[in-house]
């Protein structure tokens, strides 16, 4: 298997990489692994090199949604099956890949928004009658950034007092989240809620909020996505208010799918990962057994 990974931008990504590498070894699959360092052109080069090496199967998690048709057509012409994992592409020709294994990111965004609607009573921390939300977006053009924004917007439409007043990318990194949050805090002293598209950006925002002399989780409520250990610890500590889980442990299902497509078996075109959500109390209970 040739696997073209996005990079190492987050705790989620690290757990995902480990899951893929460990499971390939456990199942006796020879893995050629590349880290694209967040760049689409690096992923395209890696996929082209896997085609040249005539691997049996290619899997990748696309950095962004668009711009994959040409390289996927090259793989198809070479007779090499492709599996999308974690993130989708927006190609209209679905024959360019065998299946897509990963989360429902729109649902994740909806779950984040629904929690805010249900807890709107405590979310107006500055008491001005409006719930001002700032959104820390994932990588621009990436499926989870697009879909988590869409799902959240749909859910909060149920309560007109909730408004996303500013939204900017923090590129799914802790540093990115911190820097964007610092700028938002300087520009606006009416922020009630931070909705971060992943834990790492939420954790960066916590650093910025504390440096500004405010208490994360109280003065500003924080909602994130992923539920990696650091995020869960911050949730249990009361610094984050709610986390929507996104499961990175895709290795076992991916290797099973790879074996099936290489054997010429039919596989489901879409396999959705099972996920849950965590409140602060639930995080305290789940932390001791958390694998990632
Ligand atoms: O595609 C999954 C997302 O990518 C994770 O939520 C985020 O942490 C990662 O960088």
XYZ file of C-alpha atoms and ligand atoms in Angstrom:
302
model
C 0.000 0.000 0.000
C 1.135 3.501 -0.823
C -0.295 5.910 1.748
C -0.117 9.702 1.238
C -0.745 11.342 4.606
C -1.740 15.012 5.058
C 1.002 15.888 7.545
C 1.437 16.030 11.305
C -0.674 19.098 12.056
C -2.566 17.791 15.075
C -2.817 15.182 17.813
C -5.581 13.589 15.749
C -3.257 13.218 12.761
C -0.504 11.651 14.871
C -2.965 9.083 16.253
C -4.238 8.393 12.718
C -0.707 7.816 11.379
C 0.172 5.466 14.236
C -3.050 3.513 13.723
C -2.295 3.050 9.996
C 1.366 2.112 10.486
C 0.705 -0.311 13.357
C -2.190 -2.032 11.623
C -0.304 -2.424 8.336
C 2.441 -4.197 10.237
C -0.021 -6.317 12.207
C -1.757 -7.438 9.000
C 1.456 -8.051 7.046
C 0.848 -5.237 4.564
C 3.964 -3.531 3.220
C 3.347 0.185 3.728
C 5.018 2.960 1.752
C 4.224 6.100 3.769
C 4.690 9.774 2.887
C 3.942 12.929 4.879
C 2.812 15.743 2.553
C 3.462 18.466 5.156
C 0.046 19.965 4.433
C 0.728 20.537 0.736
C -1.491 19.147 -2.030
C 1.375 19.173 -4.567
C 3.384 16.872 -2.265
C 0.458 14.459 -2.020
C 0.029 14.427 -5.800
C 3.780 13.691 -6.243
C 3.567 10.888 -3.672
C 0.578 9.322 -5.458
C 2.395 9.576 -8.829
C 5.418 7.863 -7.309
C 3.206 5.055 -5.945
C 1.762 4.624 -9.455
C 5.299 4.369 -10.892
C 6.226 1.843 -8.207
C 3.145 -0.206 -9.198
C 1.835 -0.628 -5.664
C -1.258 -2.847 -5.262
C -3.395 -0.161 -3.666
C -3.159 3.564 -2.908
C -4.819 5.203 0.087
C -4.782 8.858 1.024
C -6.422 11.548 3.095
C -6.756 14.543 0.745
C -5.426 17.836 2.140
C -8.175 19.727 0.276
C -11.322 18.605 -1.563
C -10.647 19.862 -5.087
C -8.068 19.170 -7.789
C -7.673 15.394 -7.700
C -9.238 14.198 -10.943
C -6.051 14.127 -13.055
C -3.958 12.054 -10.649
C -6.882 9.752 -9.821
C -7.382 9.143 -13.548
C -3.688 8.211 -13.801
C -4.124 5.646 -11.005
C -7.250 4.267 -12.681
C -5.456 3.999 -16.040
C -2.658 2.076 -14.290
C -5.242 -0.287 -12.779
C -4.380 0.656 -9.180
C -7.384 0.930 -6.842
C -7.603 4.025 -4.626
C -9.184 4.261 -1.172
C -10.057 7.652 0.333
C -9.639 7.721 4.069
C -10.613 10.409 6.593
C -11.324 13.152 4.008
C -13.280 13.205 0.743
C -12.585 14.649 -2.706
C -15.257 16.513 -4.665
C -14.739 14.549 -7.935
C -17.997 13.957 -9.787
C -16.614 10.707 -11.193
C -16.901 8.363 -8.212
C -15.380 5.515 -10.261
C -12.007 7.175 -9.580
C -11.937 5.614 -6.100
C -13.234 2.397 -4.568
C -14.583 3.711 -1.298
C -14.420 6.527 1.223
C -13.820 5.548 4.862
C -14.214 8.358 7.368
C -16.364 10.553 9.569
C -19.503 12.480 8.725
C -18.052 15.967 9.233
C -21.368 17.743 8.605
C -22.914 15.711 11.436
C -19.977 16.652 13.691
C -20.648 20.350 13.028
C -24.351 19.846 13.687
C -23.613 18.141 17.007
C -21.438 21.088 18.061
C -24.167 23.573 17.096
C -26.948 21.555 18.734
C -25.073 21.548 22.042
C -24.768 25.328 21.864
C -28.471 25.745 21.094
C -29.338 23.485 24.060
C -26.947 25.367 26.374
C -27.605 28.869 25.035
C -28.863 29.967 28.475
C -25.361 29.810 29.962
C -23.482 30.832 26.822
C -24.227 34.572 26.806
C -21.241 35.208 29.079
C -21.168 38.977 28.537
C -24.934 39.290 29.032
C -25.706 41.451 25.980
C -28.550 39.224 24.769
C -26.585 37.857 21.813
C -24.301 34.837 21.778
C -21.256 35.968 19.826
C -19.378 32.980 18.461
C -15.981 33.101 16.863
C -15.059 30.174 14.662
C -11.538 28.790 14.296
C -11.667 27.034 10.946
C -9.565 24.101 9.815
C -7.407 24.205 6.695
C -9.088 26.270 3.991
C -10.606 23.993 1.353
C -10.338 20.831 3.488
C -13.478 18.713 3.769
C -13.640 18.865 7.606
C -13.333 22.678 7.572
C -16.076 23.093 4.952
C -18.429 20.504 6.439
C -18.002 21.374 10.125
C -18.774 25.028 9.334
C -21.838 23.992 7.334
C -23.207 21.623 9.981
C -22.697 24.161 12.767
C -24.404 26.957 10.781
C -27.404 24.699 10.103
C -27.803 23.784 13.783
C -27.439 27.302 15.251
C -30.014 28.655 12.781
C -32.547 27.276 15.306
C -31.662 30.114 17.713
C -31.491 33.636 16.241
C -29.588 34.926 19.307
C -26.549 32.846 18.266
C -24.330 34.471 15.671
C -20.912 33.626 14.209
C -19.351 37.092 14.303
C -15.888 36.170 13.006
C -14.364 33.123 11.354
C -10.785 32.513 10.308
C -8.514 29.564 9.609
C -6.064 28.338 12.205
C -4.994 25.521 9.849
C -5.873 22.785 12.376
C -2.740 23.648 14.443
C -2.288 24.755 18.039
C -0.135 27.722 17.010
C -2.652 28.730 14.367
C -5.496 28.641 16.899
C -3.487 30.696 19.388
C -2.507 33.389 16.893
C -6.002 33.798 15.452
C -7.510 33.903 18.949
C -5.028 36.575 20.070
C -6.098 38.761 17.152
C -9.812 38.150 17.819
C -9.418 39.024 21.513
C -7.713 42.299 20.634
C -10.441 43.251 18.177
C -13.512 42.218 20.196
C -14.326 42.129 23.915
C -17.792 40.628 23.442
C -16.778 37.062 22.527
C -19.005 34.507 24.292
C -18.071 31.277 22.531
C -15.194 29.776 20.534
C -16.101 27.012 18.093
C -12.832 25.380 16.991
C -12.830 22.795 14.195
C -10.350 20.689 16.181
C -8.962 20.257 19.693
C -5.523 21.602 18.831
C -6.863 24.993 17.737
C -9.092 25.044 20.834
C -6.045 24.353 23.009
C -4.178 27.206 21.294
C -7.185 29.465 21.911
C -7.109 28.519 25.615
C -3.508 29.778 25.841
C -4.528 33.089 24.225
C -7.586 33.468 26.480
C -5.547 32.797 29.641
C -2.826 35.230 28.489
C -5.567 37.868 28.126
C -6.518 37.333 31.795
C -9.769 35.513 31.054
C -10.951 32.073 32.176
C -11.539 29.579 29.328
C -14.690 27.513 29.820
C -16.250 30.260 31.991
C -15.657 33.757 30.571
C -15.558 32.264 27.089
C -17.175 28.884 26.361
C -15.250 26.531 24.088
C -16.544 23.812 21.764
C -14.117 21.654 19.777
C -13.998 18.520 17.592
C -11.746 15.406 17.862
C -11.569 14.260 21.538
C -7.838 13.512 21.606
C -6.328 13.067 25.075
C -5.110 16.683 25.466
C -8.522 17.973 24.467
C -10.280 15.545 26.806
C -8.001 16.620 29.673
C -8.879 20.283 29.054
C -12.568 19.290 28.961
C -12.265 17.396 32.244
C -10.432 20.423 33.719
C -13.336 22.704 32.762
C -11.402 24.707 30.158
C -13.377 23.265 27.237
C -17.174 22.888 27.521
C -18.041 20.262 24.902
C -16.192 18.032 22.430
C -17.570 16.218 19.393
C -15.584 13.056 18.769
C -13.803 12.377 15.452
C -12.240 8.929 15.491
C -8.658 8.732 14.061
C -8.230 4.968 14.571
C -8.969 4.085 10.959
C -6.066 1.641 10.456
C -7.911 -1.667 11.067
C -10.856 -0.855 8.754
C -8.530 0.604 6.121
C -6.357 -2.523 5.946
C -9.417 -4.792 5.705
C -10.770 -2.672 2.873
C -7.385 -2.690 1.124
C -7.246 -6.475 1.219
C -10.796 -6.697 -0.134
C -10.276 -4.304 -3.070
C -6.956 -5.935 -4.018
C -8.779 -9.295 -4.016
C -11.308 -7.761 -6.423
C -14.184 -7.882 -3.936
C -17.025 -5.354 -3.935
C -16.887 -2.906 -1.019
C -19.397 -0.353 0.246
C -18.792 2.996 -1.485
C -19.082 4.936 1.803
C -18.185 3.727 5.288
C -18.983 6.175 8.079
C -17.003 6.041 11.311
C -18.977 5.656 14.547
C -18.521 8.561 16.929
C -19.944 10.159 20.059
C -19.779 13.448 22.002
C -18.386 14.363 25.430
C -19.495 16.718 28.195
C -17.101 17.640 31.015
C -18.463 14.862 33.248
C -18.255 12.276 30.471
C -14.641 13.290 29.749
C -13.661 12.591 33.375
C -15.088 9.089 33.078
C -13.606 8.354 29.636
C -10.084 9.728 30.170
C -8.488 6.777 31.990
C -9.264 4.427 29.054
C -8.676 6.881 26.236
C -6.373 5.319 23.627
C -5.250 8.494 21.851
O -9.525 15.323 8.809
C -9.614 15.194 10.195
C -9.126 16.443 10.843
O -7.808 16.699 10.453
C -9.064 16.408 12.346
O -10.259 16.758 12.956
C -8.026 17.438 12.602
O -7.520 17.441 13.912
C -7.037 17.012 11.600
O -6.019 17.860 11.374
